[in-house]
Amino acid sequence: MTPTNHRVEILMKEMDMIQKNIHNLDNIIFRMKNFAFAFWGGALYLITEHLTEGTGMKTKWYLACTAVIPVVFWIIHTRWQRHIDMSSKREKMISYFINSPAFTQWIAGDPAIQFPLYDICGWIYTTEATEEGQKKTKESKIPTWDRFKIKIEASYLLDHSDGRWWKLLFYKDAAWYYPIMLLFSIGFAVVY
């Protein structure tokens, strides 16, 4: 076993942790969607069954207010989806690195190849836009102990300033799940 094989072991462990992270976040999102549906459906049921003795306009207002429930859960869903997106970006970067010629040099211990390790969600080794439009590293996030002199090549840093909120908001099934609940709430308020 060569002294630099620990790099490969750490990289393999990171890829395994990324997959576990994505799986756990998917489970959280799935459970949250079930809870959102139960909470929203329960609110509609309670309003239509137990608050109908007043005027119809008051009940319509309550039904319209249930549209807030899917909006809140949609925003929470987007936040969890952002974590998955960051983990996926990190996994893609590792994939590109493994398939690049720099990987064999890195395994051999070449100090010129400075690939960051163990950043599962891609939050530590990241870039941010400056006022001049240039990219810089978030120095405050990267430990700079004197004896460890952490230097990372700029091409291996993740960029989180690409403004993908709309893409995350309408990602796969979230684009249909929450808007349909919202439309049903408004539809019930109009028809009731």
Tab-separated table of C-alpha atoms in Angstrom:
chain	number	residue	atom	x	y	z
A	1	MET	CA	0.000	0.000	0.000
A	2	THR	CA	1.488	3.298	-1.068
A	3	PRO	CA	1.369	6.289	1.259
A	4	THR	CA	-0.972	8.214	-1.049
A	5	ASN	CA	-3.730	5.557	-1.245
A	6	HIS	CA	-5.438	7.210	1.717
A	7	ARG	CA	-6.598	9.881	-0.747
A	8	VAL	CA	-8.534	7.313	-2.762
A	9	GLU	CA	-10.044	5.800	0.382
A	10	ILE	CA	-11.221	9.218	1.562
A	11	LEU	CA	-12.636	9.979	-1.883
A	12	MET	CA	-14.518	6.653	-1.973
A	13	LYS	CA	-15.871	7.292	1.529
A	14	GLU	CA	-17.020	10.760	0.438
A	15	MET	CA	-18.858	9.320	-2.597
A	16	ASP	CA	-20.558	6.793	-0.319
A	17	MET	CA	-21.559	9.557	2.112
A	18	ILE	CA	-22.943	11.656	-0.765
A	19	GLN	CA	-25.195	8.768	-1.824
A	20	LYS	CA	-26.397	8.263	1.761
A	21	ASN	CA	-27.000	11.997	2.105
A	22	ILE	CA	-29.087	12.131	-1.075
A	23	HIS	CA	-31.052	9.040	-0.004
A	24	ASN	CA	-31.790	10.512	3.437
A	25	LEU	CA	-32.863	13.849	1.971
A	26	ASP	CA	-35.140	12.072	-0.513
A	27	ASN	CA	-36.774	10.245	2.404
A	28	ILE	CA	-37.245	13.512	4.269
A	29	ILE	CA	-38.869	15.109	1.222
A	30	PHE	CA	-41.143	12.094	0.707
A	31	ARG	CA	-42.330	12.149	4.329
A	32	MET	CA	-42.782	15.902	4.222
A	33	LYS	CA	-44.968	15.635	1.098
A	34	ASN	CA	-47.148	13.046	2.835
A	35	PHE	CA	-47.460	15.272	5.897
A	36	ALA	CA	-48.272	18.296	3.701
A	37	PHE	CA	-51.083	16.379	1.999
A	38	ALA	CA	-52.504	15.129	5.316
A	39	PHE	CA	-52.297	18.570	6.907
A	40	TRP	CA	-53.856	20.287	3.879
A	41	GLY	CA	-56.578	17.651	3.480
A	42	GLY	CA	-57.356	17.742	7.189
A	43	ALA	CA	-57.699	21.519	7.087
A	44	LEU	CA	-60.102	21.302	4.130
A	45	TYR	CA	-62.136	18.615	5.877
A	46	LEU	CA	-62.381	20.554	9.146
A	47	ILE	CA	-63.416	23.730	7.363
A	48	THR	CA	-66.084	22.128	5.196
A	49	GLU	CA	-67.509	19.855	7.915
A	50	HIS	CA	-67.299	21.966	11.047
A	51	LEU	CA	-67.243	25.619	9.996
A	52	THR	CA	-70.248	25.699	7.692
A	53	GLU	CA	-72.748	27.125	10.133
A	54	GLY	CA	-71.720	30.738	9.366
A	55	THR	CA	-72.082	32.618	6.160
A	56	GLY	CA	-70.797	31.140	2.934
A	57	MET	CA	-68.367	34.003	2.434
A	58	LYS	CA	-66.563	33.264	5.693
A	59	THR	CA	-66.171	29.604	4.756
A	60	LYS	CA	-64.893	30.591	1.299
A	61	TRP	CA	-62.286	32.786	2.956
A	62	TYR	CA	-61.142	29.919	5.192
A	63	LEU	CA	-60.933	27.570	2.198
A	64	ALA	CA	-58.882	30.122	0.278
A	65	CYS	CA	-56.527	30.409	3.252
A	66	THR	CA	-55.725	26.693	2.985
A	67	ALA	CA	-53.744	27.611	-0.152
A	68	VAL	CA	-51.034	28.869	2.209
A	69	ILE	CA	-50.331	25.313	3.428
A	70	PRO	CA	-48.953	23.961	0.116
A	71	VAL	CA	-46.971	27.177	-0.430
A	72	VAL	CA	-45.197	26.787	2.921
A	73	PHE	CA	-44.397	23.124	2.292
A	74	TRP	CA	-43.278	23.955	-1.262
A	75	ILE	CA	-40.721	26.417	0.105
A	76	ILE	CA	-39.485	23.840	2.629
A	77	HIS	CA	-39.268	21.279	-0.188
A	78	THR	CA	-37.145	23.703	-2.201
A	79	ARG	CA	-34.712	24.140	0.680
A	80	TRP	CA	-34.231	20.367	1.017
A	81	GLN	CA	-33.956	20.058	-2.753
A	82	ARG	CA	-31.158	22.645	-2.695
A	83	HIS	CA	-29.141	20.368	-0.391
A	84	ILE	CA	-29.651	17.484	-2.814
A	85	ASP	CA	-28.616	19.712	-5.704
A	86	MET	CA	-25.399	20.725	-3.951
A	87	SER	CA	-24.558	17.104	-3.159
A	88	SER	CA	-25.225	16.175	-6.786
A	89	LYS	CA	-22.951	18.964	-8.005
A	90	ARG	CA	-20.204	17.704	-5.708
A	91	GLU	CA	-20.702	14.163	-6.984
A	92	LYS	CA	-20.506	15.396	-10.575
A	93	MET	CA	-17.288	17.261	-9.818
A	94	ILE	CA	-15.774	14.112	-8.313
A	95	SER	CA	-16.848	12.159	-11.396
A	96	TYR	CA	-15.184	14.682	-13.717
A	97	PHE	CA	-12.037	14.622	-11.588
A	98	ILE	CA	-11.823	10.816	-11.523
A	99	ASN	CA	-12.123	10.711	-15.313
A	100	SER	CA	-9.545	13.446	-15.862
A	101	PRO	CA	-5.805	12.922	-16.416
A	102	ALA	CA	-5.144	14.834	-13.187
A	103	PHE	CA	-6.578	11.950	-11.160
A	104	THR	CA	-3.612	9.612	-11.762
A	105	GLN	CA	-1.211	12.444	-10.896
A	106	TRP	CA	-3.204	13.145	-7.730
A	107	ILE	CA	-3.054	9.466	-6.701
A	108	ALA	CA	0.697	9.499	-7.282
A	109	GLY	CA	0.954	12.336	-4.769
A	110	ASP	CA	1.595	15.261	-7.102
A	111	PRO	CA	1.385	18.380	-4.879
A	112	ALA	CA	0.385	20.529	-7.875
A	113	ILE	CA	-3.047	18.817	-8.004
A	114	GLN	CA	-5.031	20.254	-5.111
A	115	PHE	CA	-8.430	18.565	-5.102
A	116	PRO	CA	-10.597	19.190	-2.010
A	117	LEU	CA	-11.728	16.141	-0.045
A	118	TYR	CA	-14.730	15.374	2.131
A	119	ASP	CA	-17.073	18.218	1.275
A	120	ILE	CA	-20.248	16.132	1.038
A	121	CYS	CA	-22.753	18.929	0.409
A	122	GLY	CA	-20.294	21.185	-1.358
A	123	TRP	CA	-20.637	23.943	1.234
A	124	ILE	CA	-17.056	24.364	2.424
A	125	TYR	CA	-15.127	24.541	-0.810
A	126	THR	CA	-17.252	26.987	-2.692
A	127	THR	CA	-17.036	30.288	-4.547
A	128	GLU	CA	-18.969	33.509	-4.337
A	129	ALA	CA	-19.309	36.425	-6.705
A	130	THR	CA	-17.530	39.666	-5.864
A	131	GLU	CA	-18.789	43.134	-6.700
A	132	GLU	CA	-16.544	43.247	-9.761
A	133	GLY	CA	-18.121	40.042	-11.069
A	134	GLN	CA	-15.050	37.924	-10.381
A	135	LYS	CA	-15.114	34.743	-8.357
A	136	LYS	CA	-13.324	34.349	-5.057
A	137	THR	CA	-13.181	31.614	-2.472
A	138	LYS	CA	-15.050	31.940	0.790
A	139	GLU	CA	-11.914	32.230	2.881
A	140	SER	CA	-13.898	32.330	6.107
A	141	LYS	CA	-15.208	28.811	5.485
A	142	ILE	CA	-11.861	27.207	4.615
A	143	PRO	CA	-9.663	26.448	7.650
A	144	THR	CA	-6.334	28.264	7.339
A	145	TRP	CA	-4.228	26.754	10.088
A	146	ASP	CA	-0.563	27.533	9.660
A	147	ARG	CA	0.600	23.944	9.729
A	148	PHE	CA	-2.086	22.733	7.250
A	149	LYS	CA	-1.831	25.452	4.522
A	150	ILE	CA	-4.984	24.539	2.647
A	151	LYS	CA	-4.817	25.652	-0.968
A	152	ILE	CA	-7.476	24.546	-3.429
A	153	GLU	CA	-7.353	24.995	-7.180
A	154	ALA	CA	-10.140	27.378	-8.279
A	155	SER	CA	-11.507	25.006	-10.937
A	156	TYR	CA	-12.454	22.500	-8.204
A	157	LEU	CA	-14.608	24.935	-6.236
A	158	LEU	CA	-18.389	24.794	-6.506
A	159	ASP	CA	-20.276	27.915	-7.538
A	160	HIS	CA	-23.502	28.456	-5.575
A	161	SER	CA	-24.355	31.831	-7.054
A	162	ASP	CA	-25.928	30.553	-10.250
A	163	GLY	CA	-29.473	31.480	-9.147
A	164	ARG	CA	-31.269	28.185	-9.689
A	165	TRP	CA	-34.185	28.798	-7.303
A	166	TRP	CA	-36.781	28.596	-10.078
A	167	LYS	CA	-35.317	25.328	-11.279
A	168	LEU	CA	-35.444	23.918	-7.735
A	169	LEU	CA	-38.954	25.271	-7.185
A	170	PHE	CA	-40.253	23.410	-10.246
A	171	TYR	CA	-38.068	20.320	-9.876
A	172	LYS	CA	-39.708	17.072	-11.021
A	173	ASP	CA	-42.822	16.180	-9.023
A	174	ALA	CA	-42.803	19.363	-6.899
A	175	ALA	CA	-43.842	21.255	-10.019
A	176	TRP	CA	-47.163	19.366	-10.019
A	177	TYR	CA	-47.720	18.320	-6.429
A	178	TYR	CA	-47.884	21.649	-4.611
A	179	PRO	CA	-49.458	23.786	-7.364
A	180	ILE	CA	-52.308	21.277	-7.737
A	181	MET	CA	-52.974	21.422	-3.988
A	182	LEU	CA	-52.924	25.204	-4.199
A	183	LEU	CA	-55.345	25.248	-7.154
A	184	PHE	CA	-57.681	22.822	-5.397
A	185	SER	CA	-57.790	25.116	-2.354
A	186	ILE	CA	-58.672	28.098	-4.523
A	187	GLY	CA	-61.112	26.004	-6.560
A	188	PHE	CA	-62.904	24.790	-3.439
A	189	ALA	CA	-63.165	28.379	-2.215
A	190	VAL	CA	-64.698	29.532	-5.512
A	191	VAL	CA	-67.089	26.603	-5.941
A	192	TYR	CA	-68.172	26.230	-2.297
